[in-house]
Short mmCIF file of C-alpha atoms in Angstrom, two decimals:
data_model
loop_
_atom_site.label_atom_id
_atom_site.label_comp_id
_atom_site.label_asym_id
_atom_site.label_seq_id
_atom_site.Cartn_x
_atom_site.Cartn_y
_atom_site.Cartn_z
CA UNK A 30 15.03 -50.49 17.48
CA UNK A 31 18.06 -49.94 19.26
CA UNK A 32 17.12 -46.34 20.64
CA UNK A 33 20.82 -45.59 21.40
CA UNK A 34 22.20 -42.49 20.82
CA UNK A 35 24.96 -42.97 18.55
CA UNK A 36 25.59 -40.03 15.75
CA UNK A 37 28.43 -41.76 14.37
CA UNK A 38 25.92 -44.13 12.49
CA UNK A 39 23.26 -42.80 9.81
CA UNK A 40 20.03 -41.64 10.59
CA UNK A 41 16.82 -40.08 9.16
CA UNK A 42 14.12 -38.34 10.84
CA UNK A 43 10.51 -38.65 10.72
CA UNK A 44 8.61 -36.14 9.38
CA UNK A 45 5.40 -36.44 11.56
CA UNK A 46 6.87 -36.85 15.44
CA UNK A 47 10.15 -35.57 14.09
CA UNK A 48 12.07 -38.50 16.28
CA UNK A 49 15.53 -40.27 14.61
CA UNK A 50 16.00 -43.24 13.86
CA UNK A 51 18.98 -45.31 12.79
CA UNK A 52 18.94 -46.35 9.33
CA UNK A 53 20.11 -50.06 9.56
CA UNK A 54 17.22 -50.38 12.38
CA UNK A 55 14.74 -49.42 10.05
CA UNK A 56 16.29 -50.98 6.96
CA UNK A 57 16.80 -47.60 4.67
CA UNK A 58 20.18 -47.58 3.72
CA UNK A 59 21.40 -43.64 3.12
CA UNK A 60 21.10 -44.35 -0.40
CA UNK A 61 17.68 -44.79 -0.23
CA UNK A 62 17.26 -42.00 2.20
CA UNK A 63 18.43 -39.73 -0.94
CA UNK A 64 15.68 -40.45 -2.80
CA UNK A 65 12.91 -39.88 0.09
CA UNK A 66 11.38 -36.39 0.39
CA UNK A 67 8.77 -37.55 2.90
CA UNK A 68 9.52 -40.21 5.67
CA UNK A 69 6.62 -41.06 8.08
CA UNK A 70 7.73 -44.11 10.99
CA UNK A 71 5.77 -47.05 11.70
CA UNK A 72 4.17 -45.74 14.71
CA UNK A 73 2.91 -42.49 13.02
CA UNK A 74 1.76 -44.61 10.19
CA UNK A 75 -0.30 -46.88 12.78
CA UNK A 76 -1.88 -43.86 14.02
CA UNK A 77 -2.48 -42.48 11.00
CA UNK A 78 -3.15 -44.64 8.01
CA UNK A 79 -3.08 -41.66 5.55
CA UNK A 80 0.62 -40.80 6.16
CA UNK A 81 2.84 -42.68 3.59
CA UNK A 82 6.41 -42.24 2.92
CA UNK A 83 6.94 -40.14 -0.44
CA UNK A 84 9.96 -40.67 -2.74
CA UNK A 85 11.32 -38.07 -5.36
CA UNK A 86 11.49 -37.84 -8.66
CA UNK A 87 15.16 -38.53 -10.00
CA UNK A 88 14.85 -37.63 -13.47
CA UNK A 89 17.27 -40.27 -14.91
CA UNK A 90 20.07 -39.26 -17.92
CA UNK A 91 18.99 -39.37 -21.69
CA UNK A 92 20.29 -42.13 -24.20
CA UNK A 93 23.47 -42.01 -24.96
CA UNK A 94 23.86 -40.86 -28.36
CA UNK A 95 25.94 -43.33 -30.74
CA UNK A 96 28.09 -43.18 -33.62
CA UNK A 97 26.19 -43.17 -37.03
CA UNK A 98 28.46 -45.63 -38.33
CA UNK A 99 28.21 -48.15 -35.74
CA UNK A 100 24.47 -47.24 -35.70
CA UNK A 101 22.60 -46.06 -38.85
CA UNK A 102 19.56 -44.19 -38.70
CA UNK A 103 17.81 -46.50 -40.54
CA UNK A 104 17.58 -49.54 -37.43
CA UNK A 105 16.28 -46.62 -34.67
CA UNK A 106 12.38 -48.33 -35.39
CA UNK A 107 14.36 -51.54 -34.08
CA UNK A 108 15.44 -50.97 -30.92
CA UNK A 109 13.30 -51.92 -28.65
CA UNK A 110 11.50 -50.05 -26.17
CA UNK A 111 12.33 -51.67 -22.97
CA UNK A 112 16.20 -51.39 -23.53
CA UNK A 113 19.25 -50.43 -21.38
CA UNK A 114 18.25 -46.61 -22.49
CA UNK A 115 14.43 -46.63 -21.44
CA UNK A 116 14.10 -43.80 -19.01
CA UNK A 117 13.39 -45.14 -15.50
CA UNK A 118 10.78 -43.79 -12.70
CA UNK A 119 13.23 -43.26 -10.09
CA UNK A 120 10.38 -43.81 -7.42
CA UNK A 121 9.79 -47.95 -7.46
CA UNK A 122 11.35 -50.70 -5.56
CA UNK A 123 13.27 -51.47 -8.79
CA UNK A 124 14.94 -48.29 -9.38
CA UNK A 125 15.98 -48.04 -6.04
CA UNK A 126 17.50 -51.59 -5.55
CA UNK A 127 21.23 -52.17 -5.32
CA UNK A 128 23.69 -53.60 -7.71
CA UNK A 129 23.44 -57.64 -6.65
CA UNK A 130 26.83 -57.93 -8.03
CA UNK A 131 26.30 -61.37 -9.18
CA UNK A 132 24.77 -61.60 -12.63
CA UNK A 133 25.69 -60.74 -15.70
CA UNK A 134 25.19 -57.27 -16.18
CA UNK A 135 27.14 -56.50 -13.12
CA UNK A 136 29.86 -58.71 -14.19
CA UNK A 137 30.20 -57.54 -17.14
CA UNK A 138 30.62 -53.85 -15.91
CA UNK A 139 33.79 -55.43 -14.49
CA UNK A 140 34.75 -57.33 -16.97
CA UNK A 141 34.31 -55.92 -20.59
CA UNK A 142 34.24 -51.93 -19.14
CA UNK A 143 30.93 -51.51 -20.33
CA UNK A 144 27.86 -49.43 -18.61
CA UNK A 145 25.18 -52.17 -18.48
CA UNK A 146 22.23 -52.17 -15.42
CA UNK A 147 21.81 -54.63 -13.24
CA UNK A 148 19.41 -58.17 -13.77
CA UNK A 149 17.83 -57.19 -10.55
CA UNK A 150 17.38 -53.27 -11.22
CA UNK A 151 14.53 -53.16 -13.32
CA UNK A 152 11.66 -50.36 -13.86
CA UNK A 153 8.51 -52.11 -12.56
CA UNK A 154 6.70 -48.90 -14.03
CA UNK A 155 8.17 -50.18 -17.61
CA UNK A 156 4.81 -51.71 -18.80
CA UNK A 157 2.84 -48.53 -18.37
CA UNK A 158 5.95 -46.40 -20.53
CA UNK A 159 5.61 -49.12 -23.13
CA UNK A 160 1.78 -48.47 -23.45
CA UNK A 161 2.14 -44.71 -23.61
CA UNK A 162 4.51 -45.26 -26.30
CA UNK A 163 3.05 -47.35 -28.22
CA UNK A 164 -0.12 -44.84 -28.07
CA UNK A 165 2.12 -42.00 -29.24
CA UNK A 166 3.31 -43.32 -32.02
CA UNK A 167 -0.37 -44.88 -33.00
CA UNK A 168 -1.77 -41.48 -32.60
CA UNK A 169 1.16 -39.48 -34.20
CA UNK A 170 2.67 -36.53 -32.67
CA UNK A 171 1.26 -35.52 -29.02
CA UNK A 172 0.31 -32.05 -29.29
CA UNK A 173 -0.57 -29.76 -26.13
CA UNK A 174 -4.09 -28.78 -25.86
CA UNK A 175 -4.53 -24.40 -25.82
CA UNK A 176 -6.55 -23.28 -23.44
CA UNK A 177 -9.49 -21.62 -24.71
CA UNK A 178 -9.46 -17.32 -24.64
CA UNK A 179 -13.22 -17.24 -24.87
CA UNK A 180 -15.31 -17.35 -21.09
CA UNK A 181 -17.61 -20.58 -20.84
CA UNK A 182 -21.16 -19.91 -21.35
CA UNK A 183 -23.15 -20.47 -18.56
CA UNK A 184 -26.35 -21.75 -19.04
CA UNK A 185 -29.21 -21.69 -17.04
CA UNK A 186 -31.40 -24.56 -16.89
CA UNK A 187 -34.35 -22.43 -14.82
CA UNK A 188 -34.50 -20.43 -18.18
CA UNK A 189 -34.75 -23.11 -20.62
CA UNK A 190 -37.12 -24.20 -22.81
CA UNK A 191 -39.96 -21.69 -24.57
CA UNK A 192 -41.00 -19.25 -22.27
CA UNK A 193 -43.72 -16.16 -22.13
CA UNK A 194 -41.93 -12.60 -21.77
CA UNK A 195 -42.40 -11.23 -18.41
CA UNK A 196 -43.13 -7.80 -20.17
CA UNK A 197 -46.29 -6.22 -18.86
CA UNK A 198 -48.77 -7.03 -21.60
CA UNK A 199 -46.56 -8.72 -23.79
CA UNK A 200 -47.46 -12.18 -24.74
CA UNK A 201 -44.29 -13.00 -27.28
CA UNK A 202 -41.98 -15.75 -26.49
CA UNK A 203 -38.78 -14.66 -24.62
CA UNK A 204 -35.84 -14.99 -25.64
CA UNK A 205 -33.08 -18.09 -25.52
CA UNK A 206 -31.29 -17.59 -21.97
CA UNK A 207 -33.67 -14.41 -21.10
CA UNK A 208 -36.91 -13.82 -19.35
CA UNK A 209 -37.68 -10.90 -22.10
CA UNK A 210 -38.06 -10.81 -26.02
CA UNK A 211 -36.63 -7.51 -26.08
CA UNK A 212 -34.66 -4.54 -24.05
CA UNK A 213 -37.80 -2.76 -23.97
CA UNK A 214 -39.83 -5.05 -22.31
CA UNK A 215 -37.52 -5.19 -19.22
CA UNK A 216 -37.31 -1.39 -19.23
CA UNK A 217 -41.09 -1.35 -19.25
CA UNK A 218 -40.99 -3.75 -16.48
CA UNK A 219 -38.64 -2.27 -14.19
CA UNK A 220 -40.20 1.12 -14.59
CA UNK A 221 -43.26 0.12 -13.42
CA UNK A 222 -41.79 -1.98 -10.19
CA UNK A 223 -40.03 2.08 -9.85
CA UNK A 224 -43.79 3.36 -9.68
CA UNK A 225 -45.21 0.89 -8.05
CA UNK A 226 -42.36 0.76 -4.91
CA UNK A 227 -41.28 4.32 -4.82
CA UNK A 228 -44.33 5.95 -3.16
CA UNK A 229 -44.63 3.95 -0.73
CA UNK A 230 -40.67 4.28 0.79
CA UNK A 231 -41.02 7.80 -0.12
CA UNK A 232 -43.90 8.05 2.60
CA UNK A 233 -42.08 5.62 4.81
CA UNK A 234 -38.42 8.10 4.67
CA UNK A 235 -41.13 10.97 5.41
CA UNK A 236 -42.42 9.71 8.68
CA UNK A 237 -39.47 8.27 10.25
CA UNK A 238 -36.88 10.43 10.55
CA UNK A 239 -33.34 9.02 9.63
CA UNK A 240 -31.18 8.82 12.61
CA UNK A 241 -28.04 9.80 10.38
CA UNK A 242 -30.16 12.70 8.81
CA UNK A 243 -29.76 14.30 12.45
CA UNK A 244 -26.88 12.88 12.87
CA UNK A 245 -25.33 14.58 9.46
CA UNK A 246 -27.14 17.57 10.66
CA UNK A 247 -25.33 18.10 14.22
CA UNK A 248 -21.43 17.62 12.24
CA UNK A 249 -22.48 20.38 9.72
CA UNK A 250 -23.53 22.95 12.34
CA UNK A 251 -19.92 21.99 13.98
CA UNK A 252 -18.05 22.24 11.16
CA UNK A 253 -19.76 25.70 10.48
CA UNK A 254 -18.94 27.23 13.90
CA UNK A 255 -15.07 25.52 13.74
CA UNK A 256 -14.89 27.37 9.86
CA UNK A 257 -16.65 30.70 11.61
CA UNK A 258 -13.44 30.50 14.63
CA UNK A 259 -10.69 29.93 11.40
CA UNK A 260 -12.13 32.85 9.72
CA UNK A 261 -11.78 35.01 12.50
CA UNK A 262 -8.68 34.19 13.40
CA UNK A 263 -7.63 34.59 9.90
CA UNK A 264 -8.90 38.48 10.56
CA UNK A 265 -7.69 38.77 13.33
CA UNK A 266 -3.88 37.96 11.97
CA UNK A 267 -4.79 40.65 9.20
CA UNK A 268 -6.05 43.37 11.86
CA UNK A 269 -1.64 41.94 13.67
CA UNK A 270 0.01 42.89 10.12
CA UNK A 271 -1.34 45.61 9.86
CA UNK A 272 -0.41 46.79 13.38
CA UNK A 273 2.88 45.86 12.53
CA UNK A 274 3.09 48.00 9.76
CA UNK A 275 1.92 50.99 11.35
CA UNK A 276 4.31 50.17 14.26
CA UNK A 277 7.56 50.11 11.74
CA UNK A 278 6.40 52.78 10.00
CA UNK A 279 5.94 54.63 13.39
CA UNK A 280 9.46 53.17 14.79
CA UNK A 281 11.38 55.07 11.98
CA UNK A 282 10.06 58.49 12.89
CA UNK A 283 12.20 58.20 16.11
CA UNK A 284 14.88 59.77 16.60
CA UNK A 285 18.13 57.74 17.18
CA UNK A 286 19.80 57.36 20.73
CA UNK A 287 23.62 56.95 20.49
CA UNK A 288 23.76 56.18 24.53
CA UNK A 289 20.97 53.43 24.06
CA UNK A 290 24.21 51.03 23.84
CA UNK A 291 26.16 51.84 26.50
CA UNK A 292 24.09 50.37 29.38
CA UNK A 293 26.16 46.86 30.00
CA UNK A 294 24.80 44.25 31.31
CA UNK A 295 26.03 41.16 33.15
CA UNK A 296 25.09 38.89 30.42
CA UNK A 297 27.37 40.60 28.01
CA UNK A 298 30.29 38.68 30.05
CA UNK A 299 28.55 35.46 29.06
CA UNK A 300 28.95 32.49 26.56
CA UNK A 301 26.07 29.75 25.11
CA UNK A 302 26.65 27.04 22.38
CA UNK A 303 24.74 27.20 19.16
CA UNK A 304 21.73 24.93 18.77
CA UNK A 305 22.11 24.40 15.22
CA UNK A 306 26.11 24.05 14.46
CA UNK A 307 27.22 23.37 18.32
CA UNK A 308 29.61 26.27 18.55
CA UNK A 309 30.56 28.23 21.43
CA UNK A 310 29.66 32.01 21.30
CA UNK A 311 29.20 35.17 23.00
CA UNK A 312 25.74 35.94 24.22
CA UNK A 313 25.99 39.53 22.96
CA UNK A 314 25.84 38.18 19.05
CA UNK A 315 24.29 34.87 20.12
CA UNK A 316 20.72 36.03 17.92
CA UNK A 317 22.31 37.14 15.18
CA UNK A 318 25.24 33.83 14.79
CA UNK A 319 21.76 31.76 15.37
CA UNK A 320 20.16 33.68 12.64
CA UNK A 321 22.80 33.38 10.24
CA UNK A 322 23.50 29.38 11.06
CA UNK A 323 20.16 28.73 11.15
CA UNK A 324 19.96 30.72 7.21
CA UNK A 325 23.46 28.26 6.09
CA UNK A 326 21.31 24.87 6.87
CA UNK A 327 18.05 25.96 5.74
CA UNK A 328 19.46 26.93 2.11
CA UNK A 329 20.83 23.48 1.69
CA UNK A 330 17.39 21.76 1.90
CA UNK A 331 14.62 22.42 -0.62
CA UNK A 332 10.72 23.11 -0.69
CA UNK A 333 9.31 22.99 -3.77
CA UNK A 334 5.82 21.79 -5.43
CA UNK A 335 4.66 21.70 -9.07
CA UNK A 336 2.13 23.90 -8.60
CA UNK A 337 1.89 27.91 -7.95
CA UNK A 338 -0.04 29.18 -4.64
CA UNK A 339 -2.84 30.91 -5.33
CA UNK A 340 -4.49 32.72 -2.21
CA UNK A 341 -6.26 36.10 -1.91
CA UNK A 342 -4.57 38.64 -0.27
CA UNK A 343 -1.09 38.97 0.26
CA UNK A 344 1.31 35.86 -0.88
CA UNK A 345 2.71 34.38 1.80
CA UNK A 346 4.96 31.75 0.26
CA UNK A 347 8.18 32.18 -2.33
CA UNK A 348 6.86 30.88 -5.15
CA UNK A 349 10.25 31.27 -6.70
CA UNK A 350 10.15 29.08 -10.09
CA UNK A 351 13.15 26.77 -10.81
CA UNK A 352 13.13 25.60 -14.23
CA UNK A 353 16.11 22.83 -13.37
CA UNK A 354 13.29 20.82 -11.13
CA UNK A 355 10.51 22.82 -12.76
CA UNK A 356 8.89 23.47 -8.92
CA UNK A 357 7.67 26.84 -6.84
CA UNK A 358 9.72 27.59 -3.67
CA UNK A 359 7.35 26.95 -0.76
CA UNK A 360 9.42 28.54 2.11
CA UNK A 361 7.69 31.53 3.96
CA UNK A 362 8.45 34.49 2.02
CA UNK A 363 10.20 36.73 4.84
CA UNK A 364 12.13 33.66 5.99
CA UNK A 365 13.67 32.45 2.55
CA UNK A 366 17.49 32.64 2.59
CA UNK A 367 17.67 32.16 -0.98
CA UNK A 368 15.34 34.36 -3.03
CA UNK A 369 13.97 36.64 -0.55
CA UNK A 370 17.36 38.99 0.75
CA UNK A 371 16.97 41.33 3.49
CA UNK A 372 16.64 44.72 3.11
CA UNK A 373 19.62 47.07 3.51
CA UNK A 374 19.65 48.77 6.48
CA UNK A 375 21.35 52.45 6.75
CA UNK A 376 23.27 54.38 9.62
CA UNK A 377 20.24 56.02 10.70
CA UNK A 378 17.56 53.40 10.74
CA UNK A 379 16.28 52.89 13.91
CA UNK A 380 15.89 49.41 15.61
CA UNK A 381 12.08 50.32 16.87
CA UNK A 382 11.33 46.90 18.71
CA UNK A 383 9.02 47.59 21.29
CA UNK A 384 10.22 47.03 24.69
CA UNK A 385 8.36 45.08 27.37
CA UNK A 386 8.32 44.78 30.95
CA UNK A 387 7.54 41.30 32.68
CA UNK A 388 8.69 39.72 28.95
CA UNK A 389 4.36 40.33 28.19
CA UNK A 390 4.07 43.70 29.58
CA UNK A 391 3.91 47.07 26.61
CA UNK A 392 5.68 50.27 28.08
CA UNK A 393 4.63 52.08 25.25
CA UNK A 394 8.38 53.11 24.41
CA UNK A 395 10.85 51.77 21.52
CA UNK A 396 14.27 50.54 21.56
CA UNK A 397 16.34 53.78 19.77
CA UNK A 398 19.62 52.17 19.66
CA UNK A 399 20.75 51.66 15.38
CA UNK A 400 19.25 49.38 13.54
CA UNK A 401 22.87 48.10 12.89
CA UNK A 402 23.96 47.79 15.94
CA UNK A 403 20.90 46.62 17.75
CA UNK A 404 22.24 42.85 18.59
CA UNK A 405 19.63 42.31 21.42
CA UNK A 406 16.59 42.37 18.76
CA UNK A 407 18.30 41.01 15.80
CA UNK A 408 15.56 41.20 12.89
CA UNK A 409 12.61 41.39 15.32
CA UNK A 410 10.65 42.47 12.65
CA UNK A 411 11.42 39.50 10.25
CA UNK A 412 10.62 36.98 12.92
CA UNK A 413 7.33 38.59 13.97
CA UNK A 414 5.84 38.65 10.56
CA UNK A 415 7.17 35.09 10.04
CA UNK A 416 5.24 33.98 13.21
CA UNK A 417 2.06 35.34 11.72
CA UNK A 418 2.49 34.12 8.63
CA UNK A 419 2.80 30.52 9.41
CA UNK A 420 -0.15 30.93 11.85
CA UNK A 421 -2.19 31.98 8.71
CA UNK A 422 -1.00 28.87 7.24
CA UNK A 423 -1.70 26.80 9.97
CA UNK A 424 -5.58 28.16 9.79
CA UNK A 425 -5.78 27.37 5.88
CA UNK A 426 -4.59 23.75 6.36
CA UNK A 427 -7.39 23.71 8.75
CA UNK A 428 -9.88 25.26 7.24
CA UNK A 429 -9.07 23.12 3.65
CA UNK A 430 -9.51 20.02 6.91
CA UNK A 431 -13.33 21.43 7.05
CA UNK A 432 -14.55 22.16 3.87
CA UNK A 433 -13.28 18.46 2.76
CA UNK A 434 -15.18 17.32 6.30
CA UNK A 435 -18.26 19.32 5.02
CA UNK A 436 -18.42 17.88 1.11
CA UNK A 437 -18.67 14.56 2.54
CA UNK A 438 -21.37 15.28 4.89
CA UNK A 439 -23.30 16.78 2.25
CA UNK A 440 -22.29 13.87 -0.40
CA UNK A 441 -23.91 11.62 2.35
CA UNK A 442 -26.80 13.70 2.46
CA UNK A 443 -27.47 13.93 -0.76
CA UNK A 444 -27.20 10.02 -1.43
CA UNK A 445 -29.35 8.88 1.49
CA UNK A 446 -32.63 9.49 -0.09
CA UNK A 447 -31.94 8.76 -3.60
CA UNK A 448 -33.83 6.62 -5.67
CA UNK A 449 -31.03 3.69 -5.44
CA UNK A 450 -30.87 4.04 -2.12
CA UNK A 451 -34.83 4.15 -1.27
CA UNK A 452 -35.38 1.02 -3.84
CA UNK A 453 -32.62 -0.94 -2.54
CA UNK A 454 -32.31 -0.30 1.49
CA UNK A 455 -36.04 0.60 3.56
CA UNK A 456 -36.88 0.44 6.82
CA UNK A 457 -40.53 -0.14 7.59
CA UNK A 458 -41.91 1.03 10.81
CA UNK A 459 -44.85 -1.44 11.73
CA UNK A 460 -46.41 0.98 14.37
CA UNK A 461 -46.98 3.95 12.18
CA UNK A 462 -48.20 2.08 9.24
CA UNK A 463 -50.56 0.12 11.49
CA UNK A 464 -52.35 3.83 12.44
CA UNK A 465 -51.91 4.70 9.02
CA UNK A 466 -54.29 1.39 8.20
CA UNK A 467 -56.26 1.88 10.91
CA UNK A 468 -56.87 5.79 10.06
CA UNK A 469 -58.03 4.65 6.56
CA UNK A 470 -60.37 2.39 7.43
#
């Protein structure tokens, strides 16, 4: 090996220690190198004897078909097998050989014009094609074998030979593959094993207590006080609308103020960019623009299920059927821009927020300026029953959270001290059966 490193030259790579290697040091010409898929060197091959190099399969071109005058039908059972259009391996040392150039064949590709192989390039695999041919036509057409559709019977060589059924009290002879002569004898049989096991893990699951059993026990109580805190929450937003209807109801018996509007403040001479479109706008209609923006880009998406909501009470949700994607709205009800308008609002509505001191702090008093013109507590009323409203929704998703919890701890319940569970799983407590024994006797 020369171990230079000259690129100019061809080389091939090992496969196992992935090192290069010139191709006239290691006599493969790149030829040959064509028809490798797996090259191993000699030093990997000294350390391991399994690795050998691995050739592919050149599938070589089909006979080339002649004219009928030049070759009737009638001579194909006389050509012989091993001629110039046998069908090579590709893989041996004679496939792969060069043309010598000196005997006839190759001269006479020079000569005459005419495709003939080489004296030296011969199919040592030839032989074995001749035999399989030869067996073809002996045995006539070779037809592929269909796999069988139907499973393979498995047989069990504990149950063979004549046996007694295992039925209690039965002395006929069971059946082939079978440790019964009938269904009913293994019924019989297994119903008695039921009888016989049963009582006894039935008084075992009595007197140890199941650690999960308590365990179950402790999640249910907490699921029952977390449902007890959603229902009264959920009252306690009923006892809030309600308030709020008496409070609108009690707003409009005010009288209206006309000088409620004239107080300025130094805010009015300010300006704030919308969070939802990015424009710049006056802080006097800065609620209302927000409003209205925030309306635009919520009517372009969509909210929709299959099904209608069905909840006690008041309806929360839209439910506004489109027949085009045959769905129910599921936007809040006060805050749907497209089926759910706003009231009208007259001259002499009044606003009726109720103003605060210290932003948490009642007065008592109500804001008297018009409905209409009322810019500092832009649909107050529309916002406040939307935040209770998606609280109550918030409380249902929680409280559908623990009634699935709750079915599962009570599936579990129920299945722990089933009969398949007691016959199949059992835990015997040595200490309590060995008083048991000793009590007895």
């Amino acid at each position: 090996l020369c171990r230079s490193s000259d690129s100019s030259r061809f080389m091939i790579c090992c496969d196992a220690c992935e090192e290069w290697y010139h191709g006239d040091c290691i006599n493969v010409s790149e030829k040959e190198a064509k028809h490798i898929k797996h090259y191993y060197c000699q030093r990997c091959k000294e350390e391991d004897p399994s690795l050998q190099t691995v050739f592919r399969l050149v599938p070589a071109p089909g006979p080339i078909p002649l004219p009928e005058e030049k070759k009737p039908k009638k001579r194909k059972k006389d050509t012989p097998i091993g001629g110039s259009s046998e069908k090579r391996c590709g893989s041996c040392d004679g496939c792969l050989a060069e043309n010598c150039g000196n005997c006839e064949g190759c001269l006479s590709l020079t000569k005459n014009g005419r495709k003939q192989r080489c004296d030296m390039r011969f199919c040592s695999n030839s032989s074995t094609r001749k035999k399989d041919r030869a067996a073809i036509k002996a045995g006539g057409r070779n037809k592929k074998r269909k796999r069988s559709v139907t499973p393979e019977v498995f047989c069990n060589p504990a149950l063979e030979g004549e046996r007694q059924c295992y039925g209690p009290g039965c002395i006929m002879t069971a059946r082939p593959q079978s440790k019964y002569c009938s269904d009913e004898c293994g019924m019989k049989l297994a119903t008695s094993r039921i009888y016989q096991v049963l009582p006894q893990r039935i008084q075992e699951w009595s007197l140890s207590p199941a650690v999960g059993e308590e365990q179950n026990k402790k999640a249910l109580e907490s699921i029952r006080m977390k449902q007890a805190i959603v229902r009264a929450t959920l009252a306690e937003l009923d006892k809030r609308h309600a308030e709020l209807d008496l409070l609108v109801e009690r707003a409009k018996r005010c009288s209206l103020d006309p000088n409620a509007l004239e107080n300025a403040d130094l805010e009015d001479e300010m300006s704030m960019y919308c969070i939802t479109c990015g424009h710049e706008i006056h802080s006097k209609t800065a609620i209302r623009h927000m409003e209205k923006c925030f309306n635009k880009y919520e009517s372009q998406a969509s909210f929709g299920s299959i099904f209608k909501t069905r909840i006690d009470g008041n309806s929360m949700f839209c439910d506004f059927y489109n027949p085009a994607s045959k769905t129910y709205c599921k936007r809040l009800r006060v805050l749907c821009p497209e089926h759910c308008k706003d009231p009208k609002i007259n001259d002499t509505d009044v606003c009726g927020c109720p103003l605060v001191r210290n932003v948490f702090e009642l007065t008592g008093e109500f804001c008297r300026a018009p409905k209409k013109s009322c810019f500092k507590h832009y649909v107050w009323e529309k916002i406040r029953r939307a935040e209770i409203d998606l609280e109550r929704v918030r409380q249902w998703l929680k409280m559908d959270e623990l009634v699935e919890q709750e079915r599962q701890i009570r599936q579990a319940m129920a299945s722990r001290a089933g009969v398949l569970g007691l016959m199949l799983h059992s835990t015997y407590n040595h200490e309590i059966m060995e008083k048991l024994c000793a009590g007895k006797f």
